[in-house]
mmCIF file of C-alpha atoms and ligand atoms in Angstrom:
data_model
loop_
_atom_site.group_PDB
_atom_site.id
_atom_site.type_symbol
_atom_site.label_atom_id
_atom_site.label_comp_id
_atom_site.label_asym_id
_atom_site.label_seq_id
_atom_site.Cartn_x
_atom_site.Cartn_y
_atom_site.Cartn_z
ATOM 1 C CA MET A 1 -15.355 124.303 155.144
ATOM 2 C CA ASP A 2 -18.244 123.197 156.130
ATOM 3 C CA ARG A 3 -20.735 125.799 154.266
ATOM 4 C CA PRO A 4 -19.934 128.529 152.131
ATOM 5 C CA LEU A 5 -18.599 131.821 153.428
ATOM 6 C CA VAL A 6 -19.390 134.620 152.164
ATOM 7 C CA VAL A 7 -16.992 138.167 153.167
ATOM 8 C CA VAL A 8 -19.056 141.253 152.932
ATOM 9 C CA CYS A 9 -17.070 144.602 153.192
ATOM 10 C CA VAL A 10 -20.019 147.359 153.512
ATOM 11 C CA ASP A 11 -17.777 150.562 152.243
ATOM 12 C CA GLY A 12 -18.116 153.991 154.882
ATOM 13 C CA CYS A 13 -19.855 151.083 157.209
ATOM 14 C CA GLN A 14 -19.677 153.472 160.318
ATOM 15 C CA PHE A 15 -20.501 150.962 163.384
ATOM 16 C CA GLU A 16 -24.004 153.790 163.644
ATOM 17 C CA TYR A 17 -25.295 152.585 160.564
ATOM 18 C CA ILE A 18 -25.495 149.482 161.114
ATOM 19 C CA THR A 19 -27.212 150.323 165.367
ATOM 20 C CA ALA A 20 -29.461 153.281 163.967
ATOM 21 C CA ALA A 21 -30.989 151.295 160.959
ATOM 22 C CA VAL A 22 -31.706 147.893 163.318
ATOM 23 C CA ALA A 23 -33.279 150.658 166.078
ATOM 24 C CA ALA A 24 -35.700 152.406 162.966
ATOM 25 C CA GLY A 25 -37.107 148.447 162.354
ATOM 26 C CA ALA A 26 -35.323 148.095 158.873
ATOM 27 C CA ALA A 27 -33.107 145.592 159.401
ATOM 28 C CA PRO A 28 -34.295 142.355 161.313
ATOM 29 C CA PHE A 29 -31.511 140.361 160.111
ATOM 30 C CA LEU A 30 -28.526 142.725 161.685
ATOM 31 C CA GLY A 31 -30.542 142.586 164.601
ATOM 32 C CA ARG A 32 -30.567 139.043 165.324
ATOM 33 C CA LEU A 33 -27.166 138.976 164.809
ATOM 34 C CA LEU A 34 -26.735 142.395 167.288
ATOM 35 C CA ALA A 35 -28.718 140.409 170.015
ATOM 36 C CA GLY A 36 -26.910 137.805 170.510
ATOM 37 C CA GLY A 37 -27.857 135.323 166.552
ATOM 38 C CA GLY A 38 -24.209 135.773 165.868
ATOM 39 C CA THR A 39 -21.246 137.420 167.060
ATOM 40 C CA CYS A 40 -20.184 141.297 167.057
ATOM 41 C CA PHE A 41 -16.873 142.871 167.517
ATOM 42 C CA ILE A 42 -15.232 146.385 166.962
ATOM 43 C CA ALA A 43 -12.430 146.353 164.585
ATOM 44 C CA ASP A 44 -9.498 148.425 163.811
ATOM 45 C CA CYS A 45 -9.217 149.298 159.542
ATOM 46 C CA VAL A 46 -5.950 149.868 158.522
ATOM 47 C CA MET A 47 -4.537 153.465 157.455
ATOM 48 C CA PRO A 48 -5.322 155.336 155.831
ATOM 49 C CA SER A 49 -8.872 154.816 156.471
ATOM 50 C CA PHE A 50 -9.496 154.472 152.407
ATOM 51 C CA THR A 51 -11.456 152.062 150.021
ATOM 52 C CA ASN A 52 -8.586 150.173 148.272
ATOM 53 C CA PRO A 53 -5.647 149.354 151.160
ATOM 54 C CA ASN A 54 -8.751 148.114 153.052
ATOM 55 C CA ASN A 55 -10.249 146.555 150.518
ATOM 56 C CA LEU A 56 -6.789 144.431 149.638
ATOM 57 C CA SER A 57 -5.915 143.763 153.538
ATOM 58 C CA ILE A 58 -9.404 142.209 153.818
ATOM 59 C CA VAL A 59 -8.223 139.536 151.154
ATOM 60 C CA THR A 60 -4.455 139.460 151.757
ATOM 61 C CA GLY A 61 -4.789 139.305 156.199
ATOM 62 C CA VAL A 62 -1.944 141.785 155.846
ATOM 63 C CA PRO A 63 -1.460 145.048 156.663
ATOM 64 C CA PRO A 64 -0.201 147.918 153.492
ATOM 65 C CA ALA A 65 3.059 147.617 155.320
ATOM 66 C CA VAL A 66 2.624 143.422 153.706
ATOM 67 C CA HIS A 67 0.783 144.121 150.873
ATOM 68 C CA GLY A 68 1.648 146.860 149.505
ATOM 69 C CA ILE A 69 -1.593 149.453 148.445
ATOM 70 C CA CYS A 70 -1.613 152.076 150.449
ATOM 71 C CA GLY A 71 -3.498 154.788 149.029
ATOM 72 C CA ASN A 72 -4.925 155.705 145.524
ATOM 73 C CA TYR A 73 -2.226 156.857 144.615
ATOM 74 C CA PHE A 74 1.918 156.723 145.483
ATOM 75 C CA PHE A 75 4.221 159.833 144.071
ATOM 76 C CA ASP A 76 7.520 158.637 142.221
ATOM 77 C CA PRO A 77 9.848 161.211 143.190
ATOM 78 C CA GLU A 78 11.958 159.545 140.533
ATOM 79 C CA SER A 79 10.427 160.200 137.465
ATOM 80 C CA GLY A 80 8.113 162.651 139.098
ATOM 81 C CA GLU A 81 4.612 160.997 138.718
ATOM 82 C CA GLU A 82 2.077 160.630 140.529
ATOM 83 C CA VAL A 83 1.363 156.731 139.909
ATOM 84 C CA MET A 84 -2.002 154.980 140.536
ATOM 85 C CA MET A 85 -1.933 151.736 142.517
ATOM 86 C CA ASN A 86 -4.975 149.890 140.894
ATOM 87 C CA ASP A 87 -2.903 147.676 139.349
ATOM 88 C CA PRO A 88 -1.829 144.515 140.710
ATOM 89 C CA ARG A 89 1.759 144.408 139.546
ATOM 90 C CA PHE A 90 2.015 147.280 142.714
ATOM 91 C CA LEU A 91 0.466 144.224 145.188
ATOM 92 C CA ARG A 92 3.359 142.456 147.162
ATOM 93 C CA VAL A 93 1.591 139.190 148.179
ATOM 94 C CA GLY A 94 -1.265 136.990 146.722
ATOM 95 C CA THR A 95 -4.886 137.419 148.116
ATOM 96 C CA ILE A 96 -6.372 134.196 150.130
ATOM 97 C CA LEU A 97 -8.984 134.757 147.753
ATOM 98 C CA ALA A 98 -6.405 133.052 144.583
ATOM 99 C CA ALA A 99 -5.154 130.751 147.035
ATOM 100 C CA PHE A 100 -7.839 128.899 147.513
ATOM 101 C CA SER A 101 -8.693 128.831 143.854
ATOM 102 C CA ALA A 102 -5.129 127.559 143.081
ATOM 103 C CA ALA A 103 -6.467 124.268 145.779
ATOM 104 C CA GLY A 104 -9.176 124.083 143.536
ATOM 105 C CA ALA A 105 -12.281 126.100 145.103
ATOM 106 C CA LYS A 106 -15.103 128.027 144.223
ATOM 107 C CA VAL A 107 -14.812 131.799 144.336
ATOM 108 C CA ALA A 108 -16.492 134.541 143.225
ATOM 109 C CA VAL A 109 -15.497 138.414 143.643
ATOM 110 C CA ILE A 110 -18.301 140.965 143.065
ATOM 111 C CA THR A 111 -17.050 144.220 143.554
ATOM 112 C CA ALA A 112 -19.205 147.743 142.975
ATOM 113 C CA LYS A 113 -16.826 150.252 141.400
ATOM 114 C CA ASP A 114 -14.436 148.431 138.670
ATOM 115 C CA LYS A 115 -11.388 150.506 140.142
ATOM 116 C CA LEU A 116 -10.748 147.340 142.873
ATOM 117 C CA ARG A 117 -11.648 144.755 140.460
ATOM 118 C CA LYS A 118 -8.038 143.874 138.849
ATOM 119 C CA LEU A 119 -6.291 144.023 142.629
ATOM 120 C CA LEU A 120 -9.100 141.601 143.993
ATOM 121 C CA GLY A 121 -9.384 139.335 141.162
ATOM 122 C CA SER A 122 -5.321 138.962 141.053
ATOM 123 C CA GLY A 123 -3.746 136.102 140.288
ATOM 124 C CA MET A 124 -7.078 134.020 141.116
ATOM 125 C CA LYS A 125 -9.026 131.509 138.221
ATOM 126 C CA GLY A 126 -13.382 131.770 138.815
ATOM 127 C CA ILE A 127 -15.837 134.423 138.770
ATOM 128 C CA CYS A 128 -14.720 138.101 139.029
ATOM 129 C CA PHE A 129 -16.502 141.216 138.223
ATOM 130 C CA SER A 130 -17.623 144.087 138.738
ATOM 131 C CA SER A 131 -21.709 146.152 139.097
ATOM 132 C CA GLU A 132 -19.581 149.695 137.020
ATOM 133 C CA ARG A 133 -19.008 147.324 134.367
ATOM 134 C CA ALA A 134 -21.678 144.305 134.591
ATOM 135 C CA ASP A 135 -22.929 144.896 130.806
ATOM 136 C CA GLN A 136 -19.444 144.362 129.605
ATOM 137 C CA VAL A 137 -18.371 141.107 131.567
ATOM 138 C CA THR A 138 -16.896 137.196 128.990
ATOM 139 C CA LEU A 139 -16.501 134.416 129.896
ATOM 140 C CA ALA A 140 -12.679 134.525 129.032
ATOM 141 C CA GLU A 141 -12.238 137.780 131.230
ATOM 142 C CA ASN A 142 -14.456 137.354 134.473
ATOM 143 C CA GLY A 143 -15.497 133.710 134.637
ATOM 144 C CA ILE A 144 -19.207 134.376 134.218
ATOM 145 C CA ASP A 145 -21.500 135.920 131.126
ATOM 146 C CA ASP A 146 -25.263 137.264 131.218
ATOM 147 C CA VAL A 147 -24.805 139.159 134.297
ATOM 148 C CA LEU A 148 -27.403 141.475 133.552
ATOM 149 C CA ASP A 149 -30.050 138.879 132.365
ATOM 150 C CA ARG A 150 -28.586 136.178 135.618
ATOM 151 C CA VAL A 151 -28.957 139.890 138.377
ATOM 152 C CA GLY A 152 -32.414 141.594 136.140
ATOM 153 C CA MET A 153 -31.402 144.400 136.601
ATOM 154 C CA PRO A 154 -29.499 147.583 134.076
ATOM 155 C CA VAL A 155 -25.945 148.434 134.542
ATOM 156 C CA PRO A 156 -26.264 150.985 137.737
ATOM 157 C CA SER A 157 -25.337 154.316 137.062
ATOM 158 C CA VAL A 158 -22.049 154.651 138.989
ATOM 159 C CA TYR A 159 -22.610 157.683 142.006
ATOM 160 C CA SER A 160 -26.048 155.743 142.986
ATOM 161 C CA ALA A 161 -27.299 153.146 145.391
ATOM 162 C CA ALA A 162 -27.802 150.368 142.822
ATOM 163 C CA LEU A 163 -24.611 150.490 142.087
ATOM 164 C CA SER A 164 -24.518 148.551 146.036
ATOM 165 C CA GLU A 165 -27.590 146.585 145.357
ATOM 166 C CA PHE A 166 -26.770 145.432 142.191
ATOM 167 C CA VAL A 167 -23.260 143.423 143.667
ATOM 168 C CA PHE A 168 -25.198 142.280 146.850
ATOM 169 C CA VAL A 169 -28.183 140.576 144.245
ATOM 170 C CA ALA A 170 -25.457 139.380 141.688
ATOM 171 C CA GLY A 171 -24.255 137.894 145.001
ATOM 172 C CA VAL A 172 -27.442 136.101 146.220
ATOM 173 C CA LYS A 173 -28.048 135.108 142.010
ATOM 174 C CA LEU A 174 -24.573 133.255 142.537
ATOM 175 C CA MET A 175 -24.977 132.008 146.259
ATOM 176 C CA GLU A 176 -28.405 130.085 144.505
ATOM 177 C CA ARG A 177 -26.945 128.635 141.448
ATOM 178 C CA GLU A 178 -23.094 128.524 141.347
ATOM 179 C CA ARG A 179 -22.575 127.531 144.826
ATOM 180 C CA PRO A 180 -19.037 129.345 145.001
ATOM 181 C CA ASP A 181 -16.833 127.971 147.922
ATOM 182 C CA LEU A 182 -15.466 131.260 148.880
ATOM 183 C CA MET A 183 -17.622 134.478 148.201
ATOM 184 C CA TYR A 184 -16.084 138.254 148.335
ATOM 185 C CA LEU A 185 -18.655 141.407 148.331
ATOM 186 C CA SER A 186 -17.363 144.938 147.860
ATOM 187 C CA THR A 187 -19.970 148.048 147.696
ATOM 188 C CA THR A 188 -19.346 151.112 147.134
ATOM 189 C CA ASP A 189 -19.545 154.358 149.715
ATOM 190 C CA TYR A 190 -21.708 156.250 147.977
ATOM 191 C CA ILE A 191 -24.115 157.079 150.072
ATOM 192 C CA GLN A 192 -22.824 156.779 153.521
ATOM 193 C CA HIS A 193 -20.824 160.405 151.489
ATOM 194 C CA LYS A 194 -24.494 161.433 151.941
ATOM 195 C CA ALA A 195 -26.507 160.856 154.516
ATOM 196 C CA ALA A 196 -26.207 160.349 158.328
ATOM 197 C CA PRO A 197 -26.871 156.726 160.406
ATOM 198 C CA GLY A 198 -30.040 157.273 160.592
ATOM 199 C CA THR A 199 -31.338 159.152 158.042
ATOM 200 C CA PRO A 200 -33.975 157.690 155.526
ATOM 201 C CA LEU A 201 -31.558 157.432 152.476
ATOM 202 C CA ALA A 202 -28.883 155.377 155.497
ATOM 203 C CA ASN A 203 -31.676 153.402 156.998
ATOM 204 C CA ASP A 204 -33.221 152.259 153.388
ATOM 205 C CA PHE A 205 -30.038 150.783 151.900
ATOM 206 C CA TYR A 206 -29.243 148.944 154.819
ATOM 207 C CA ALA A 207 -32.526 147.539 154.445
ATOM 208 C CA MET A 208 -31.315 146.368 151.062
ATOM 209 C CA MET A 209 -28.471 145.507 152.349
ATOM 210 C CA ASP A 210 -30.176 143.804 155.491
ATOM 211 C CA ARG A 211 -32.707 141.513 152.972
ATOM 212 C CA ASN A 212 -30.187 140.428 150.721
ATOM 213 C CA LEU A 213 -27.750 139.441 154.109
ATOM 214 C CA ALA A 214 -31.073 137.427 155.247
ATOM 215 C CA ARG A 215 -30.737 136.150 151.268
ATOM 216 C CA LEU A 216 -27.847 134.874 151.959
ATOM 217 C CA ASP A 217 -27.837 133.246 155.834
ATOM 218 C CA THR A 218 -31.381 131.487 154.601
ATOM 219 C CA LEU A 219 -28.877 129.958 151.879
ATOM 220 C CA GLY A 220 -26.528 128.111 154.743
ATOM 221 C CA ALA A 221 -23.716 130.404 154.080
ATOM 222 C CA THR A 222 -21.319 131.307 156.636
ATOM 223 C CA ILE A 223 -21.814 135.698 156.387
ATOM 224 C CA VAL A 224 -18.544 138.205 157.250
ATOM 225 C CA VAL A 225 -19.919 142.010 157.004
ATOM 226 C CA THR A 226 -17.065 144.486 158.229
ATOM 227 C CA ALA A 227 -15.879 147.700 156.381
ATOM 228 C CA ASP A 228 -13.005 149.062 154.870
ATOM 229 C CA HIS A 229 -13.633 152.603 156.711
ATOM 230 C CA GLY A 230 -15.970 154.567 159.406
ATOM 231 C CA MET A 231 -17.374 157.754 157.696
ATOM 232 C CA ASN A 232 -17.767 161.488 159.625
ATOM 233 C CA ALA A 233 -19.498 163.864 158.861
ATOM 234 C CA LYS A 234 -16.381 167.107 158.066
ATOM 235 C CA HIS A 235 -18.057 170.254 157.662
ATOM 236 C CA GLY A 236 -19.025 173.421 159.988
ATOM 237 C CA ALA A 237 -22.580 174.467 161.534
ATOM 238 C CA ASP A 238 -22.511 176.339 158.702
ATOM 239 C CA GLY A 239 -22.489 173.849 156.128
ATOM 240 C CA GLN A 240 -19.513 174.510 154.713
ATOM 241 C CA PRO A 241 -16.487 171.905 154.845
ATOM 242 C CA ASN A 242 -13.692 172.653 157.050
ATOM 243 C CA VAL A 243 -10.868 172.525 154.643
ATOM 244 C CA ILE A 244 -7.097 172.858 155.641
ATOM 245 C CA TYR A 245 -5.786 173.339 152.113
ATOM 246 C CA LEU A 246 -1.621 172.083 153.181
ATOM 247 C CA GLN A 247 -0.193 172.742 149.679
ATOM 248 C CA ASP A 248 -1.361 176.303 149.982
ATOM 249 C CA SER A 249 0.329 176.806 153.350
ATOM 250 C CA LEU A 250 3.652 174.919 152.139
ATOM 251 C CA ASP A 251 3.512 177.217 149.211
ATOM 252 C CA ALA A 252 3.211 180.517 151.162
ATOM 253 C CA TRP A 253 5.778 179.425 154.163
ATOM 254 C CA LEU A 254 8.183 177.907 151.553
ATOM 255 C CA GLY A 255 7.755 179.015 148.430
ATOM 256 C CA LEU A 256 6.449 177.483 145.683
ATOM 257 C CA GLN A 257 7.375 173.519 144.999
ATOM 258 C CA ARG A 258 9.549 173.234 147.725
ATOM 259 C CA ALA A 259 7.178 170.112 148.642
ATOM 260 C CA ARG A 260 4.224 168.389 146.992
ATOM 261 C CA VAL A 261 1.170 167.487 148.485
ATOM 262 C CA ILE A 262 0.077 164.286 147.401
ATOM 263 C CA LEU A 263 -4.020 162.851 148.277
ATOM 264 C CA PRO A 264 -3.938 159.167 148.341
ATOM 265 C CA ILE A 265 -8.077 159.352 148.431
ATOM 266 C CA THR A 266 -7.806 161.279 144.535
ATOM 267 C CA ASP A 267 -9.492 158.526 142.371
ATOM 268 C CA PRO A 268 -11.563 159.143 139.286
ATOM 269 C CA TYR A 269 -15.117 159.582 141.169
ATOM 270 C CA VAL A 270 -13.985 162.112 143.179
ATOM 271 C CA VAL A 271 -17.827 164.210 142.967
ATOM 272 C CA HIS A 272 -19.059 163.071 146.393
ATOM 273 C CA HIS A 273 -16.243 164.057 148.785
ATOM 274 C CA GLY A 274 -13.724 166.508 145.754
ATOM 275 C CA ALA A 275 -10.599 164.317 146.509
ATOM 276 C CA LEU A 276 -11.133 165.324 150.349
ATOM 277 C CA GLY A 277 -10.359 163.214 152.857
ATOM 278 C CA SER A 278 -8.224 162.945 156.599
ATOM 279 C CA PHE A 279 -5.498 162.148 155.392
ATOM 280 C CA ALA A 280 -2.002 163.552 153.133
ATOM 281 C CA LEU A 281 1.633 162.627 152.359
ATOM 282 C CA VAL A 282 4.183 165.346 151.971
ATOM 283 C CA TYR A 283 7.127 164.861 150.055
ATOM 284 C CA LEU A 284 9.951 167.570 150.224
ATOM 285 C CA THR A 285 12.563 168.736 147.586
ATOM 286 C CA ALA A 286 15.292 168.980 150.917
ATOM 287 C CA LEU A 287 14.896 168.037 154.849
ATOM 288 C CA ASP A 288 16.698 169.631 156.559
ATOM 289 C CA GLY A 289 13.555 171.280 157.594
ATOM 290 C CA GLN A 290 11.976 168.559 157.819
ATOM 291 C CA PRO A 291 11.422 169.035 161.891
ATOM 292 C CA GLN A 292 10.715 172.415 161.897
ATOM 293 C CA ILE A 293 7.677 172.031 158.865
ATOM 294 C CA ALA A 294 5.995 168.569 160.601
ATOM 295 C CA GLU A 295 5.713 170.814 163.480
ATOM 296 C CA ARG A 296 4.641 173.674 161.951
ATOM 297 C CA ILE A 297 1.698 171.916 160.431
ATOM 298 C CA ALA A 298 0.982 170.002 163.495
ATOM 299 C CA ALA A 299 -0.001 173.131 164.704
ATOM 300 C CA LEU A 300 -2.568 174.269 162.256
ATOM 301 C CA PRO A 301 -5.876 173.642 163.669
ATOM 302 C CA GLY A 302 -7.445 170.162 162.981
ATOM 303 C CA ILE A 303 -4.336 168.751 162.282
ATOM 304 C CA GLU A 304 -4.318 165.778 164.653
ATOM 305 C CA THR A 305 -1.111 163.715 164.111
ATOM 306 C CA VAL A 306 2.064 164.485 161.830
ATOM 307 C CA LEU A 307 5.325 161.380 161.173
ATOM 308 C CA GLY A 308 8.079 160.857 158.950
ATOM 309 C CA ARG A 309 8.313 158.715 157.262
ATOM 310 C CA ALA A 310 9.501 155.708 159.490
ATOM 311 C CA GLU A 311 7.133 156.337 162.063
ATOM 312 C CA ALA A 312 4.708 156.953 160.501
ATOM 313 C CA ALA A 313 5.398 153.390 158.446
ATOM 314 C CA ALA A 314 5.417 152.147 161.918
ATOM 315 C CA ARG A 315 3.110 153.333 163.706
ATOM 316 C CA PHE A 316 0.419 153.125 160.645
ATOM 317 C CA GLU A 317 1.865 149.297 158.996
ATOM 318 C CA LEU A 318 2.691 151.553 155.929
ATOM 319 C CA PRO A 319 5.495 150.732 152.888
ATOM 320 C CA SER A 320 8.007 153.390 153.559
ATOM 321 C CA ASP A 321 8.644 153.568 149.709
ATOM 322 C CA ARG A 322 5.192 154.803 148.841
ATOM 323 C CA ILE A 323 4.426 157.397 151.979
ATOM 324 C CA GLY A 324 6.143 160.310 151.706
ATOM 325 C CA ASP A 325 8.687 162.801 153.726
ATOM 326 C CA LEU A 326 5.314 163.749 156.213
ATOM 327 C CA VAL A 327 2.238 161.648 157.105
ATOM 328 C CA VAL A 328 -0.264 164.215 158.438
ATOM 329 C CA VAL A 329 -3.618 163.343 159.449
ATOM 330 C CA SER A 330 -6.465 165.964 160.069
ATOM 331 C CA ARG A 331 -8.736 165.551 163.199
ATOM 332 C CA LEU A 332 -12.806 163.793 162.490
ATOM 333 C CA ASP A 333 -14.503 167.124 161.148
ATOM 334 C CA THR A 334 -11.842 168.247 159.571
ATOM 335 C CA VAL A 335 -9.902 167.447 156.004
ATOM 336 C CA ILE A 336 -6.896 168.019 154.264
ATOM 337 C CA GLY A 337 -6.826 169.569 150.290
ATOM 338 C CA THR A 338 -3.711 170.347 147.943
ATOM 339 C CA SER A 339 -4.652 173.580 147.055
ATOM 340 C CA ARG A 340 -8.227 175.843 147.236
ATOM 341 C CA ASP A 341 -7.819 175.833 143.088
ATOM 342 C CA ARG A 342 -7.513 172.579 142.757
ATOM 343 C CA HIS A 343 -10.702 171.048 144.568
ATOM 344 C CA ASP A 344 -13.692 171.547 142.758
ATOM 345 C CA LEU A 345 -16.393 170.581 145.401
ATOM 346 C CA SER A 346 -19.254 172.116 142.737
ATOM 347 C CA GLY A 347 -20.451 168.438 142.833
ATOM 348 C CA LEU A 348 -20.741 168.946 146.584
ATOM 349 C CA ASP A 349 -24.734 168.703 146.660
ATOM 350 C CA VAL A 350 -25.085 167.650 150.308
ATOM 351 C CA PRO A 351 -22.688 168.904 153.129
ATOM 352 C CA LEU A 352 -19.523 167.315 153.069
ATOM 353 C CA ARG A 353 -18.869 163.529 155.107
ATOM 354 C CA SER A 354 -15.341 162.207 154.333
ATOM 355 C CA HIS A 355 -12.964 159.618 156.319
ATOM 356 C CA GLY A 356 -9.162 159.208 155.523
ATOM 357 C CA GLY A 357 -7.893 159.637 159.340
ATOM 358 C CA THR A 358 -7.570 157.248 162.916
ATOM 359 C CA SER A 359 -11.155 158.819 163.264
ATOM 360 C CA GLU A 360 -12.383 156.752 160.510
ATOM 361 C CA GLN A 361 -10.422 153.554 162.226
ATOM 362 C CA LYS A 362 -13.537 151.923 163.989
ATOM 363 C CA VAL A 363 -15.571 149.528 161.705
ATOM 364 C CA PRO A 364 -17.723 146.677 162.595
ATOM 365 C CA LEU A 365 -16.731 142.495 162.440
ATOM 366 C CA LEU A 366 -19.780 140.843 161.970
ATOM 367 C CA VAL A 367 -20.429 136.783 161.682
ATOM 368 C CA ASN A 368 -23.250 135.021 161.601
ATOM 369 C CA ARG A 369 -22.641 132.131 164.002
ATOM 370 C CA GLY A 370 -21.182 132.190 167.167
ATOM 371 C CA VAL A 371 -17.248 131.562 167.608
ATOM 372 C CA THR A 372 -15.678 128.944 169.392
ATOM 373 C CA GLN A 373 -11.797 130.531 170.711
ATOM 374 C CA PRO A 374 -11.922 134.201 171.131
ATOM 375 C CA PRO A 375 -8.937 134.797 171.145
ATOM 376 C CA ALA A 376 -7.976 136.436 174.755
ATOM 377 C CA ALA A 377 -7.796 139.924 174.750
ATOM 378 C CA HIS A 378 -7.467 139.824 171.249
ATOM 379 C CA ARG A 379 -7.028 143.780 169.203
ATOM 380 C CA TRP A 380 -9.585 142.444 165.787
ATOM 381 C CA ARG A 381 -9.163 144.713 162.877
ATOM 382 C CA ASN A 382 -10.948 144.589 159.500
ATOM 383 C CA PHE A 383 -8.771 142.034 157.894
ATOM 384 C CA ASP A 384 -9.334 139.252 160.186
ATOM 385 C CA ALA A 385 -12.574 138.837 158.579
ATOM 386 C CA PHE A 386 -11.756 135.495 156.881
ATOM 387 C CA ASP A 387 -9.442 133.981 159.775
ATOM 388 C CA LEU A 388 -13.237 134.806 161.490
ATOM 389 C CA GLY A 389 -15.276 133.756 158.576
ATOM 390 C CA LEU A 390 -12.636 130.211 158.479
ATOM 391 C CA ASN A 391 -11.299 129.217 161.074
ATOM 392 C CA LEU A 392 -13.069 130.553 164.154
ATOM 393 C CA ALA A 393 -16.399 130.711 163.636
ATOM 394 C CA ALA A 394 -18.197 127.644 165.308
ATOM 395 C CA ARG A 395 -19.704 124.761 163.005
ATOM 396 C CA THR A 396 -23.081 123.649 163.355
ATOM 397 C CA ALA A 397 -24.482 120.561 162.380
HETATM 398 ZN ZN1 ZN B 401 -14.900 153.552 150.804
#
């Protein structure tokens, strides 16, 4: 490496957020990258287009079929329990970050939400902390201390733009003082769930990001910016979310306790999306009627695709032992719920924006340098980010 590499995963960064902020004059640094000062690709994220599977793909360079993390939850039919997948024991490969730290590189990871910290830091020596728990860091656990003093910000609310700003400001401070060889910054999509591209709230967020990226650029880092997934409006003209309550439909068709709907978007922080996304898993107690059930789900208005386990594992590069008998994807403007009475939508103070489907698969992949040997007809993936920054970005004197 001729200089440090910073890979930034901007949570929920539909490409239009960047182009709209640039058009509004709010993001001059990103504007320079788009105008030829860097290299820009549109890449595909992994399915489901959720946060954890994609963050893990970016730091491992492989799809969920290989690394094993395909959502926040999976259902263990043996125990009948929904198991949270935020523990490193569910990770089936090592990370690029861990490999670099083992080879003696100075590595740093800063994530907005603490739910990702242990997975991202799995097997890694170096600095690893979340802005959510920035007041609880210790040298022993996080490889750094006094983070609040260094950053000069209080611990942000978990539902705020400041949670992501803290990640960027801390990243700049680390680059100034510790100068890690490799740094991974991962934000949260609180703003993207609330605000459409080009709105003042969104442009302010990208302006904040732009200032900090420009600073990292001045400090001489190669910067790769990508996203874990896009983000789309999932509501009708009346502002009400377009929801298919799939558990209610299955219960009505099959009787109670014949099918179980799992929403892998569910996590402890559901206020801003009500646990509603465009991807669901269905577990069936008996498989004999599966094709008919799949057909019936596919006929519901707003459903895009219903696949059996093997087909879904192959098409979406998913671990077949951690998905349902059926994998269901809804269309761009529609989300899938379990039962109506299990979703608390009282926290949705603006019309629903969410993700999870193939409609949120297109994400930006930008680097602040030229690219020496762009592979011909390459399907760029967000998990090419480290390869792009380390191996394909042009070296300069
Ligand atoms: Zn996300």
